Amino acid sequence: MAKNEKTPPKKPALNPYWLYGSIVLFFLGMSFFSGGDGLGEDQKINISRFERFLNDGEVSRVVVVNKNTAQVTLTEEALEETKHKKAKSSDILGRTNDAGPHYQFEVGNLELFQKKLEAAEANGVEFNYEFRTVENRWLDVLIGFLPLILIIAIWLFIMRRMSGGGGGGGGAQIFNIGKSKAKLFDEKTDVKITFKDVAGLEGAKEEVQEIVDFLKNPTKYTVLGGKIPKGALLVGPPGTGKTLLAKAVAGEAKVPFFSLSGSDFVEMFVGVGASRVRDLFKQAKDKSPAIIFIDEIDAIGRARGKNNMTGSNDERENTLNQLLTEMDGFGTNTNVIVIAATNRADVLDKALMRAGRFDRQIYVDLPDLNERKEIFKVHLKPLKSDTKLDVDFLAKQTPGFSGADIANVCNESALIAARKNKKKVGRQDFLDAVDRIVGGLEKKSKIITQEEKKTIAFHEAGHATVSWMLEHAAPLVKVTIVPRGQSLGAAWYLPEERQIVRTEQMLDEMCATLGGRAAEDIIFNKISTGALSDLVKVTQQARAMVTIYGLNNKIGNITYYQANEGDYGFTKPYSEETAKLIDTEISAIVEKEYKRAVQLLKKHKGKLTELAERLLEKEVIFKDDLERIFGVRPFEKAEEVAPKKPKATPKARTSTKAKTTKDENPKDAK
């Protein structure tokens, strides 16, 4: 038998539900035949007709059952009459009912009915009557077994749920708990994604292209003594297209694709995770050449020995050990490649990362300007967009956006256009979508006092003024005092796409962030809680300068950043004296930039006031409004050099998503 002709598991010949139904029908039948009367609707009469039959001498016997139902048996002469024809064929099986009973009715008042019978007997009518009590014994037995039946039914239901709904039917499902939950995408029908469907990610596509070639032409490499790589690890921020890239590899190679998440190995039973790993690799070997894709591998691939304070993670470690064993067990001719994806490569076990297991580590970075253009083109195809829409402009407005973010922008813009009853999605709809995603939903109905509104206006004007006067601060896009999300006001900036950040750039950004609080201090001689998010941001930046990037003269060229630090790292990598010095330097940096912002705003106090008044009037102002007040920004933007090749620099910069400076309450602190 060929490898691919794997015999499917045999299903039970009889569905257990048929058995359960048969038992129920048996009990119901027994109840019917034992306690039922066997009479149909045609044989049911009223008491007046019975009295007529009785007085005519057509009744031979009357039986009162359970004091409420009377069963009437006719004489042989009466049965020969036409009017009683239907009474003879009342048996459920179609047999002639000569022995009776032939009719039945409800007696109503039993005492009164008995008097009528005695009166008829006194008048010379010949018939017999009796009173009988009938018990349905089978029904009583069924009711007695009902609690046991309910317990069995509940047990079967729980077993089905615990087994995860696997095949095999009924109670057999419990034995499938150790089977792999991987979803198989057949190369002929399911996997239709190719590299043409993946926009951007040019560097990553080049690296995985070789994996495709391995699967298509393995002998090309093995004939020279080379070994086919066993695994590739896709690392990058969420939403950058790691899963899509893995599917494209399967689609290009035209091989079966087993897809599952790291959490699919986790189960409440001991040993199930390891069993599922074994079953997964067995299925992949039977289907070889094939690709196994494990998404979010950090769920089972975390470094062993960490976070194991109570011994509760032994099962996860057993699963990881089994995964390591299976990857080592591959021969050079199995033609099975494992592709894994994670955004937490720093927490993975070193044994998993060594050569011979995950031979390739491919960093899938956030898309740059040109890649965002390509991604926008892909997601704009299904939209009815304006023909004048500039894709270059959209790409420039979304620095730091991932592929998933861009898809969300396109979808949100279509919803906004539909809300406005437009026939096409325009440029403004996309800008509104970006604002909606970055800042949240506009809340124009939010009640704000005039004094609070004035404070917010000067706060935002302070941000705008300082950023306009500083060379390295991000250029302003717009300022608004309309509440959006949980923020009371916001200033939108368009940050430059930097691969490295210098000291003066970080200091200018911190100064611009503190411009809001500085403006409140100068104008009102008071400060408020509205600058919470600003303080959180500058404190994090100052701490990073001192403890991570080595940008402080007193601390020196030292970093205390530990990439592989466990989640429960309680020890500090520095002494108490150094901790004091760090706190002092962080405070000094923040205070210095705050004083710098105050000096700038005092120098341009008149223009600050003019900008705030315009903001109070219009509620939303743009770059053009600032140019009318301050003049053209004097700093020329340096020419950007197009990157020759994307580099994997996961720690080279902080988040570059379109930045907002918000006036938020304490809930918004991140």
PDB file of C-alpha atoms in Angstrom, residues 256-372:
ATOM      1  CA  PRO A 256       0.042  18.982   2.442  1.00  0.00           C
ATOM      2  CA  PHE A 257      -0.001  21.621   5.172  1.00  0.00           C
ATOM      3  CA  PHE A 258      -0.659  20.710   8.824  1.00  0.00           C
ATOM      4  CA  SER A 259      -1.668  23.799  10.776  1.00  0.00           C
ATOM      5  CA  LEU A 260      -2.207  24.091  14.530  1.00  0.00           C
ATOM      6  CA  SER A 261      -1.497  26.374  17.460  1.00  0.00           C
ATOM      7  CA  GLY A 262       0.869  25.753  20.345  1.00  0.00           C
ATOM      8  CA  SER A 263      -2.057  25.735  22.746  1.00  0.00           C
ATOM      9  CA  ASP A 264      -3.600  22.731  20.913  1.00  0.00           C
ATOM     10  CA  PHE A 265      -1.041  20.490  22.611  1.00  0.00           C
ATOM     11  CA  VAL A 266      -2.117  21.604  26.067  1.00  0.00           C
ATOM     12  CA  GLU A 267      -4.618  19.384  27.865  1.00  0.00           C
ATOM     13  CA  MET A 268      -5.734  18.711  31.411  1.00  0.00           C
ATOM     14  CA  PHE A 269      -4.594  15.073  31.224  1.00  0.00           C
ATOM     15  CA  VAL A 270      -0.966  14.123  31.828  1.00  0.00           C
ATOM     16  CA  GLY A 271       0.896  12.898  28.765  1.00  0.00           C
ATOM     17  CA  VAL A 272      -1.680  14.069  26.216  1.00  0.00           C
ATOM     18  CA  GLY A 273       0.541  16.856  24.826  1.00  0.00           C
ATOM     19  CA  ALA A 274       3.420  14.487  24.107  1.00  0.00           C
ATOM     20  CA  SER A 275       1.010  11.977  22.565  1.00  0.00           C
ATOM     21  CA  ARG A 276      -0.386  14.630  20.233  1.00  0.00           C
ATOM     22  CA  VAL A 277       3.123  15.629  19.150  1.00  0.00           C
ATOM     23  CA  ARG A 278       3.902  11.986  18.257  1.00  0.00           C
ATOM     24  CA  ASP A 279       0.639  11.615  16.346  1.00  0.00           C
ATOM     25  CA  LEU A 280       1.207  14.880  14.458  1.00  0.00           C
ATOM     26  CA  PHE A 281       4.648  13.883  13.208  1.00  0.00           C
ATOM     27  CA  LYS A 282       3.417  10.392  12.329  1.00  0.00           C
ATOM     28  CA  GLN A 283       0.666  11.903  10.140  1.00  0.00           C
ATOM     29  CA  ALA A 284       3.157  14.271   8.510  1.00  0.00           C
ATOM     30  CA  LYS A 285       5.558  11.406   7.697  1.00  0.00           C
ATOM     31  CA  ASP A 286       2.698   9.430   6.112  1.00  0.00           C
ATOM     32  CA  LYS A 287       1.856  12.461   3.928  1.00  0.00           C
ATOM     33  CA  SER A 288       5.458  13.457   3.122  1.00  0.00           C
ATOM     34  CA  PRO A 289       6.596  15.700   1.588  1.00  0.00           C
ATOM     35  CA  ALA A 290       4.662  17.925   3.966  1.00  0.00           C
ATOM     36  CA  ILE A 291       4.834  21.071   6.086  1.00  0.00           C
ATOM     37  CA  ILE A 292       3.958  21.307   9.779  1.00  0.00           C
ATOM     38  CA  PHE A 293       3.068  24.822  10.879  1.00  0.00           C
ATOM     39  CA  ILE A 294       2.919  25.527  14.632  1.00  0.00           C
ATOM     40  CA  ASP A 295       1.578  29.001  15.381  1.00  0.00           C
ATOM     41  CA  GLU A 296       2.392  30.679  18.714  1.00  0.00           C
ATOM     42  CA  ILE A 297       5.010  28.056  19.538  1.00  0.00           C
ATOM     43  CA  ASP A 298       5.965  29.950  22.697  1.00  0.00           C
ATOM     44  CA  ALA A 299       2.917  28.283  24.349  1.00  0.00           C
ATOM     45  CA  ILE A 300       4.909  25.032  24.576  1.00  0.00           C
ATOM     46  CA  GLY A 301       8.444  26.148  23.678  1.00  0.00           C
ATOM     47  CA  ARG A 302       9.280  28.348  26.677  1.00  0.00           C
ATOM     48  CA  ALA A 303      12.647  27.862  28.296  1.00  0.00           C
ATOM     49  CA  ARG A 304      12.587  24.914  30.725  1.00  0.00           C
ATOM     50  CA  GLY A 305      13.308  25.484  34.373  1.00  0.00           C
ATOM     51  CA  LYS A 306      11.775  28.976  34.424  1.00  0.00           C
ATOM     52  CA  ASN A 307       8.409  29.881  35.825  1.00  0.00           C
ATOM     53  CA  ASN A 308       8.271  26.431  37.384  1.00  0.00           C
ATOM     54  CA  MET A 309       7.764  27.650  40.932  1.00  0.00           C
ATOM     55  CA  THR A 310       5.071  25.108  41.869  1.00  0.00           C
ATOM     56  CA  GLY A 311       5.890  22.257  39.522  1.00  0.00           C
ATOM     57  CA  SER A 312       2.703  22.880  37.547  1.00  0.00           C
ATOM     58  CA  ASN A 313       4.449  23.159  34.197  1.00  0.00           C
ATOM     59  CA  ASP A 314       5.814  19.608  34.030  1.00  0.00           C
ATOM     60  CA  GLU A 315       3.250  18.684  31.396  1.00  0.00           C
ATOM     61  CA  ARG A 316       4.325  21.592  29.148  1.00  0.00           C
ATOM     62  CA  GLU A 317       7.962  20.600  29.531  1.00  0.00           C
ATOM     63  CA  ASN A 318       7.134  16.993  28.628  1.00  0.00           C
ATOM     64  CA  THR A 319       5.426  18.245  25.483  1.00  0.00           C
ATOM     65  CA  LEU A 320       8.488  20.336  24.609  1.00  0.00           C
ATOM     66  CA  ASN A 321      10.828  17.369  25.213  1.00  0.00           C
ATOM     67  CA  GLN A 322       8.737  15.245  22.872  1.00  0.00           C
ATOM     68  CA  LEU A 323       8.839  17.988  20.217  1.00  0.00           C
ATOM     69  CA  LEU A 324      12.637  18.158  20.497  1.00  0.00           C
ATOM     70  CA  THR A 325      12.866  14.372  20.184  1.00  0.00           C
ATOM     71  CA  GLU A 326      10.629  14.251  17.112  1.00  0.00           C
ATOM     72  CA  MET A 327      12.577  16.983  15.331  1.00  0.00           C
ATOM     73  CA  ASP A 328      15.806  15.150  16.063  1.00  0.00           C
ATOM     74  CA  GLY A 329      14.292  11.912  14.835  1.00  0.00           C
ATOM     75  CA  PHE A 330      13.798  13.149  11.296  1.00  0.00           C
ATOM     76  CA  GLY A 331      16.075  11.589   8.767  1.00  0.00           C
ATOM     77  CA  THR A 332      17.459  13.428   5.798  1.00  0.00           C
ATOM     78  CA  ASN A 333      14.943  11.788   3.488  1.00  0.00           C
ATOM     79  CA  THR A 334      11.669  12.338   5.335  1.00  0.00           C
ATOM     80  CA  ASN A 335      10.916  15.574   3.445  1.00  0.00           C
ATOM     81  CA  VAL A 336       8.991  17.075   6.358  1.00  0.00           C
ATOM     82  CA  ILE A 337       9.751  20.656   7.354  1.00  0.00           C
ATOM     83  CA  VAL A 338       8.498  22.338  10.513  1.00  0.00           C
ATOM     84  CA  ILE A 339       7.649  26.048  10.319  1.00  0.00           C
ATOM     85  CA  ALA A 340       6.861  27.837  13.566  1.00  0.00           C
ATOM     86  CA  ALA A 341       5.788  31.401  14.303  1.00  0.00           C
ATOM     87  CA  THR A 342       6.127  33.501  17.435  1.00  0.00           C
ATOM     88  CA  ASN A 343       6.410  37.089  18.558  1.00  0.00           C
ATOM     89  CA  ARG A 344       8.262  36.051  21.726  1.00  0.00           C
ATOM     90  CA  ALA A 345      11.483  34.528  20.431  1.00  0.00           C
ATOM     91  CA  ASP A 346      13.341  35.705  23.549  1.00  0.00           C
ATOM     92  CA  VAL A 347      11.473  33.234  25.811  1.00  0.00           C
ATOM     93  CA  LEU A 348      12.013  30.108  23.676  1.00  0.00           C
ATOM     94  CA  ASP A 349      14.191  27.268  24.909  1.00  0.00           C
ATOM     95  CA  LYS A 350      17.767  27.243  23.610  1.00  0.00           C
ATOM     96  CA  ALA A 351      17.514  23.574  22.694  1.00  0.00           C
ATOM     97  CA  LEU A 352      14.689  24.444  20.320  1.00  0.00           C
ATOM     98  CA  MET A 353      16.685  27.203  18.693  1.00  0.00           C
ATOM     99  CA  ARG A 354      19.856  25.268  17.986  1.00  0.00           C
ATOM    100  CA  ALA A 355      20.985  24.212  14.531  1.00  0.00           C
ATOM    101  CA  GLY A 356      19.480  20.902  13.506  1.00  0.00           C
ATOM    102  CA  ARG A 357      16.035  21.812  14.795  1.00  0.00           C
ATOM    103  CA  PHE A 358      15.082  25.294  13.701  1.00  0.00           C
ATOM    104  CA  ASP A 359      17.910  25.845  11.244  1.00  0.00           C
ATOM    105  CA  ARG A 360      16.529  29.132   9.922  1.00  0.00           C
ATOM    106  CA  GLN A 361      15.309  32.097  11.913  1.00  0.00           C
ATOM    107  CA  ILE A 362      13.468  34.520   9.652  1.00  0.00           C
ATOM    108  CA  TYR A 363      12.547  37.923  11.058  1.00  0.00           C
ATOM    109  CA  VAL A 364       9.302  39.286   9.644  1.00  0.00           C
ATOM    110  CA  ASP A 365       9.532  43.011  10.370  1.00  0.00           C
ATOM    111  CA  LEU A 366       6.907  45.712  10.181  1.00  0.00           C
ATOM    112  CA  PRO A 367       6.501  46.840   6.564  1.00  0.00           C
ATOM    113  CA  ASP A 368       8.415  49.888   5.344  1.00  0.00           C
ATOM    114  CA  LEU A 369       7.014  52.588   3.065  1.00  0.00           C
ATOM    115  CA  ASN A 370       7.260  50.632  -0.193  1.00  0.00           C
ATOM    116  CA  GLU A 371       5.909  47.455   1.383  1.00  0.00           C
ATOM    117  CA  ARG A 372       2.938  49.338   2.805  1.00  0.00           C
TER     118      ARG A 372
END
